[in-house]
Amino acid sequence: MEIIEQKRKYNLYTYSYHEDEQDLCYLEMRALFGFDTPSSILVSDVFIDPSRSPFIKERIEVICEGISFGNLVEQVKKLSILKKPSRYNIFKIATSAKNKKLALKRGGSLSGE
């Protein structure tokens, strides 16, 4: 199976705002990313530190993609990031069925839920 490490990385940003702040949040999205969206998730190749915004709750860097959870597990096992000490311990995986979490344990073993 071919590993698909992203050459062009992109980020998922999660947004949260009160309905009274919607216009201000959309203004910020347009200023930072060049567009706005009614979704609470924004995808962009622009890097923004979430601490710069009262509306951005999280930034997730996408490092690989797959067609199934099993496919992603196999790709994560082969990532070069696992071969060197790193601050990464948890990989978040979003699927169309539901969100799953993939935990990397010391020694390179993986477990998923």
JSON list of C-alpha atoms in Angstrom, two decimals:
[
{"chain": "A", "resi": 1, "resn": "MET", "atom": "CA", "xyz": [0.00, 0.00, 0.00]},
{"chain": "A", "resi": 2, "resn": "GLU", "atom": "CA", "xyz": [1.34, 3.39, -0.96]},
{"chain": "A", "resi": 3, "resn": "ILE", "atom": "CA", "xyz": [1.83, 5.95, 1.77]},
{"chain": "A", "resi": 4, "resn": "ILE", "atom": "CA", "xyz": [0.45, 9.39, 1.03]},
{"chain": "A", "resi": 5, "resn": "GLU", "atom": "CA", "xyz": [2.46, 11.94, 3.00]},
{"chain": "A", "resi": 6, "resn": "GLN", "atom": "CA", "xyz": [1.21, 15.37, 2.16]},
{"chain": "A", "resi": 7, "resn": "LYS", "atom": "CA", "xyz": [3.71, 17.38, 0.14]},
{"chain": "A", "resi": 8, "resn": "ARG", "atom": "CA", "xyz": [1.54, 20.46, 0.47]},
{"chain": "A", "resi": 9, "resn": "LYS", "atom": "CA", "xyz": [0.36, 20.61, 4.04]},
{"chain": "A", "resi": 10, "resn": "TYR", "atom": "CA", "xyz": [-2.89, 22.17, 5.04]},
{"chain": "A", "resi": 11, "resn": "ASN", "atom": "CA", "xyz": [-4.69, 22.93, 8.27]},
{"chain": "A", "resi": 12, "resn": "LEU", "atom": "CA", "xyz": [-8.13, 22.37, 9.72]},
{"chain": "A", "resi": 13, "resn": "TYR", "atom": "CA", "xyz": [-9.31, 25.17, 11.98]},
{"chain": "A", "resi": 14, "resn": "THR", "atom": "CA", "xyz": [-12.25, 24.79, 14.33]},
{"chain": "A", "resi": 15, "resn": "TYR", "atom": "CA", "xyz": [-14.26, 27.91, 14.99]},
{"chain": "A", "resi": 16, "resn": "SER", "atom": "CA", "xyz": [-16.71, 28.80, 17.73]},
{"chain": "A", "resi": 17, "resn": "TYR", "atom": "CA", "xyz": [-18.64, 32.02, 18.23]},
{"chain": "A", "resi": 18, "resn": "HIS", "atom": "CA", "xyz": [-21.84, 33.34, 19.78]},
{"chain": "A", "resi": 19, "resn": "GLU", "atom": "CA", "xyz": [-24.55, 34.28, 17.29]},
{"chain": "A", "resi": 20, "resn": "ASP", "atom": "CA", "xyz": [-24.13, 37.94, 18.32]},
{"chain": "A", "resi": 21, "resn": "GLU", "atom": "CA", "xyz": [-20.49, 37.75, 17.16]},
{"chain": "A", "resi": 22, "resn": "GLN", "atom": "CA", "xyz": [-21.10, 36.04, 13.81]},
{"chain": "A", "resi": 23, "resn": "ASP", "atom": "CA", "xyz": [-20.43, 39.12, 11.66]},
{"chain": "A", "resi": 24, "resn": "LEU", "atom": "CA", "xyz": [-17.21, 39.88, 13.54]},
{"chain": "A", "resi": 25, "resn": "CYS", "atom": "CA", "xyz": [-16.07, 36.25, 13.22]},
{"chain": "A", "resi": 26, "resn": "TYR", "atom": "CA", "xyz": [-16.78, 36.25, 9.46]},
{"chain": "A", "resi": 27, "resn": "LEU", "atom": "CA", "xyz": [-14.84, 39.51, 9.13]},
{"chain": "A", "resi": 28, "resn": "GLU", "atom": "CA", "xyz": [-11.88, 37.88, 10.87]},
{"chain": "A", "resi": 29, "resn": "MET", "atom": "CA", "xyz": [-12.08, 34.81, 8.60]},
{"chain": "A", "resi": 30, "resn": "ARG", "atom": "CA", "xyz": [-11.99, 37.02, 5.51]},
{"chain": "A", "resi": 31, "resn": "ALA", "atom": "CA", "xyz": [-9.07, 39.03, 6.90]},
{"chain": "A", "resi": 32, "resn": "LEU", "atom": "CA", "xyz": [-7.01, 35.94, 7.83]},
{"chain": "A", "resi": 33, "resn": "PHE", "atom": "CA", "xyz": [-7.97, 33.45, 5.11]},
{"chain": "A", "resi": 34, "resn": "GLY", "atom": "CA", "xyz": [-9.53, 35.50, 2.32]},
{"chain": "A", "resi": 35, "resn": "PHE", "atom": "CA", "xyz": [-12.99, 33.93, 2.66]},
{"chain": "A", "resi": 36, "resn": "ASP", "atom": "CA", "xyz": [-15.59, 33.08, 5.28]},
{"chain": "A", "resi": 37, "resn": "THR", "atom": "CA", "xyz": [-17.76, 30.02, 5.84]},
{"chain": "A", "resi": 38, "resn": "PRO", "atom": "CA", "xyz": [-20.82, 29.28, 7.99]},
{"chain": "A", "resi": 39, "resn": "SER", "atom": "CA", "xyz": [-19.22, 25.95, 8.92]},
{"chain": "A", "resi": 40, "resn": "SER", "atom": "CA", "xyz": [-17.43, 25.59, 12.25]},
{"chain": "A", "resi": 41, "resn": "ILE", "atom": "CA", "xyz": [-14.53, 23.99, 10.35]},
{"chain": "A", "resi": 42, "resn": "LEU", "atom": "CA", "xyz": [-12.31, 25.90, 7.95]},
{"chain": "A", "resi": 43, "resn": "VAL", "atom": "CA", "xyz": [-9.65, 24.30, 5.72]},
{"chain": "A", "resi": 44, "resn": "SER", "atom": "CA", "xyz": [-6.70, 26.38, 4.54]},
{"chain": "A", "resi": 45, "resn": "ASP", "atom": "CA", "xyz": [-3.02, 26.17, 3.67]},
{"chain": "A", "resi": 46, "resn": "VAL", "atom": "CA", "xyz": [-2.50, 29.42, 5.61]},
{"chain": "A", "resi": 47, "resn": "PHE", "atom": "CA", "xyz": [-0.83, 28.98, 9.03]},
{"chain": "A", "resi": 48, "resn": "ILE", "atom": "CA", "xyz": [-2.47, 31.00, 11.81]},
{"chain": "A", "resi": 49, "resn": "ASP", "atom": "CA", "xyz": [-1.65, 30.54, 15.49]},
{"chain": "A", "resi": 50, "resn": "PRO", "atom": "CA", "xyz": [-5.03, 29.95, 17.21]},
{"chain": "A", "resi": 51, "resn": "SER", "atom": "CA", "xyz": [-3.99, 32.21, 20.09]},
{"chain": "A", "resi": 52, "resn": "ARG", "atom": "CA", "xyz": [-4.31, 35.18, 17.68]},
{"chain": "A", "resi": 53, "resn": "SER", "atom": "CA", "xyz": [-8.08, 34.74, 17.51]},
{"chain": "A", "resi": 54, "resn": "PRO", "atom": "CA", "xyz": [-10.89, 34.64, 20.05]},
{"chain": "A", "resi": 55, "resn": "PHE", "atom": "CA", "xyz": [-12.86, 32.49, 17.58]},
{"chain": "A", "resi": 56, "resn": "ILE", "atom": "CA", "xyz": [-10.31, 29.85, 16.47]},
{"chain": "A", "resi": 57, "resn": "LYS", "atom": "CA", "xyz": [-10.36, 27.04, 18.98]},
{"chain": "A", "resi": 58, "resn": "GLU", "atom": "CA", "xyz": [-7.92, 24.61, 17.39]},
{"chain": "A", "resi": 59, "resn": "ARG", "atom": "CA", "xyz": [-5.56, 24.13, 14.44]},
{"chain": "A", "resi": 60, "resn": "ILE", "atom": "CA", "xyz": [-4.93, 20.61, 13.18]},
{"chain": "A", "resi": 61, "resn": "GLU", "atom": "CA", "xyz": [-2.17, 20.10, 10.63]},
{"chain": "A", "resi": 62, "resn": "VAL", "atom": "CA", "xyz": [-3.13, 17.41, 8.12]},
{"chain": "A", "resi": 63, "resn": "ILE", "atom": "CA", "xyz": [-0.09, 15.24, 7.44]},
{"chain": "A", "resi": 64, "resn": "CYS", "atom": "CA", "xyz": [-1.71, 12.31, 5.63]},
{"chain": "A", "resi": 65, "resn": "GLU", "atom": "CA", "xyz": [-5.04, 11.20, 4.21]},
{"chain": "A", "resi": 66, "resn": "GLY", "atom": "CA", "xyz": [-6.62, 7.84, 3.48]},
{"chain": "A", "resi": 67, "resn": "ILE", "atom": "CA", "xyz": [-9.83, 6.22, 2.33]},
{"chain": "A", "resi": 68, "resn": "SER", "atom": "CA", "xyz": [-10.41, 4.28, 5.57]},
{"chain": "A", "resi": 69, "resn": "PHE", "atom": "CA", "xyz": [-9.37, 4.25, 9.22]},
{"chain": "A", "resi": 70, "resn": "GLY", "atom": "CA", "xyz": [-7.23, 1.14, 8.63]},
{"chain": "A", "resi": 71, "resn": "ASN", "atom": "CA", "xyz": [-5.51, 2.85, 5.72]},
{"chain": "A", "resi": 72, "resn": "LEU", "atom": "CA", "xyz": [-4.65, 5.82, 7.96]},
{"chain": "A", "resi": 73, "resn": "VAL", "atom": "CA", "xyz": [-3.29, 3.54, 10.69]},
{"chain": "A", "resi": 74, "resn": "GLU", "atom": "CA", "xyz": [-0.94, 1.96, 8.16]},
{"chain": "A", "resi": 75, "resn": "GLN", "atom": "CA", "xyz": [0.19, 5.36, 6.92]},
{"chain": "A", "resi": 76, "resn": "VAL", "atom": "CA", "xyz": [0.82, 6.67, 10.43]},
{"chain": "A", "resi": 77, "resn": "LYS", "atom": "CA", "xyz": [2.97, 3.62, 11.22]},
{"chain": "A", "resi": 78, "resn": "LYS", "atom": "CA", "xyz": [5.20, 4.52, 8.25]},
{"chain": "A", "resi": 79, "resn": "LEU", "atom": "CA", "xyz": [5.52, 8.25, 8.91]},
{"chain": "A", "resi": 80, "resn": "SER", "atom": "CA", "xyz": [9.08, 9.50, 9.24]},
{"chain": "A", "resi": 81, "resn": "ILE", "atom": "CA", "xyz": [7.95, 11.58, 12.23]},
{"chain": "A", "resi": 82, "resn": "LEU", "atom": "CA", "xyz": [7.75, 8.34, 14.25]},
{"chain": "A", "resi": 83, "resn": "LYS", "atom": "CA", "xyz": [11.42, 7.59, 13.67]},
{"chain": "A", "resi": 84, "resn": "LYS", "atom": "CA", "xyz": [12.67, 10.58, 15.65]},
{"chain": "A", "resi": 85, "resn": "PRO", "atom": "CA", "xyz": [11.80, 12.02, 19.07]},
{"chain": "A", "resi": 86, "resn": "SER", "atom": "CA", "xyz": [8.83, 14.27, 18.71]},
{"chain": "A", "resi": 87, "resn": "ARG", "atom": "CA", "xyz": [6.23, 16.17, 20.68]},
{"chain": "A", "resi": 88, "resn": "TYR", "atom": "CA", "xyz": [3.47, 14.36, 18.78]},
{"chain": "A", "resi": 89, "resn": "ASN", "atom": "CA", "xyz": [1.70, 11.75, 20.88]},
{"chain": "A", "resi": 90, "resn": "ILE", "atom": "CA", "xyz": [-1.87, 11.84, 19.61]},
{"chain": "A", "resi": 91, "resn": "PHE", "atom": "CA", "xyz": [-3.05, 11.84, 16.02]},
{"chain": "A", "resi": 92, "resn": "LYS", "atom": "CA", "xyz": [-6.59, 13.08, 15.45]},
{"chain": "A", "resi": 93, "resn": "ILE", "atom": "CA", "xyz": [-8.40, 11.32, 12.68]},
{"chain": "A", "resi": 94, "resn": "ALA", "atom": "CA", "xyz": [-11.63, 12.56, 11.17]},
{"chain": "A", "resi": 95, "resn": "THR", "atom": "CA", "xyz": [-13.77, 10.15, 9.22]},
{"chain": "A", "resi": 96, "resn": "SER", "atom": "CA", "xyz": [-17.12, 10.62, 7.61]},
{"chain": "A", "resi": 97, "resn": "ALA", "atom": "CA", "xyz": [-18.65, 8.11, 10.05]},
{"chain": "A", "resi": 98, "resn": "LYS", "atom": "CA", "xyz": [-17.37, 9.62, 13.30]},
{"chain": "A", "resi": 99, "resn": "ASN", "atom": "CA", "xyz": [-14.25, 11.10, 14.81]},
{"chain": "A", "resi": 100, "resn": "LYS", "atom": "CA", "xyz": [-11.67, 8.58, 15.95]},
{"chain": "A", "resi": 101, "resn": "LYS", "atom": "CA", "xyz": [-8.53, 9.01, 17.97]},
{"chain": "A", "resi": 102, "resn": "LEU", "atom": "CA", "xyz": [-5.28, 7.23, 17.20]},
{"chain": "A", "resi": 103, "resn": "ALA", "atom": "CA", "xyz": [-2.83, 7.09, 20.08]},
{"chain": "A", "resi": 104, "resn": "LEU", "atom": "CA", "xyz": [0.88, 6.61, 19.54]},
{"chain": "A", "resi": 105, "resn": "LYS", "atom": "CA", "xyz": [2.52, 4.82, 22.44]},
{"chain": "A", "resi": 106, "resn": "ARG", "atom": "CA", "xyz": [6.21, 4.89, 23.22]},
{"chain": "A", "resi": 107, "resn": "GLY", "atom": "CA", "xyz": [8.04, 2.34, 21.12]},
{"chain": "A", "resi": 108, "resn": "GLY", "atom": "CA", "xyz": [5.89, 3.00, 18.05]},
{"chain": "A", "resi": 109, "resn": "SER", "atom": "CA", "xyz": [2.83, 0.90, 18.87]},
{"chain": "A", "resi": 110, "resn": "LEU", "atom": "CA", "xyz": [-0.51, 2.35, 17.83]},
{"chain": "A", "resi": 111, "resn": "SER", "atom": "CA", "xyz": [-3.98, 1.95, 19.21]},
{"chain": "A", "resi": 112, "resn": "GLY", "atom": "CA", "xyz": [-7.20, 3.33, 17.83]},
{"chain": "A", "resi": 113, "resn": "GLU", "atom": "CA", "xyz": [-10.71, 3.87, 19.07]}
]
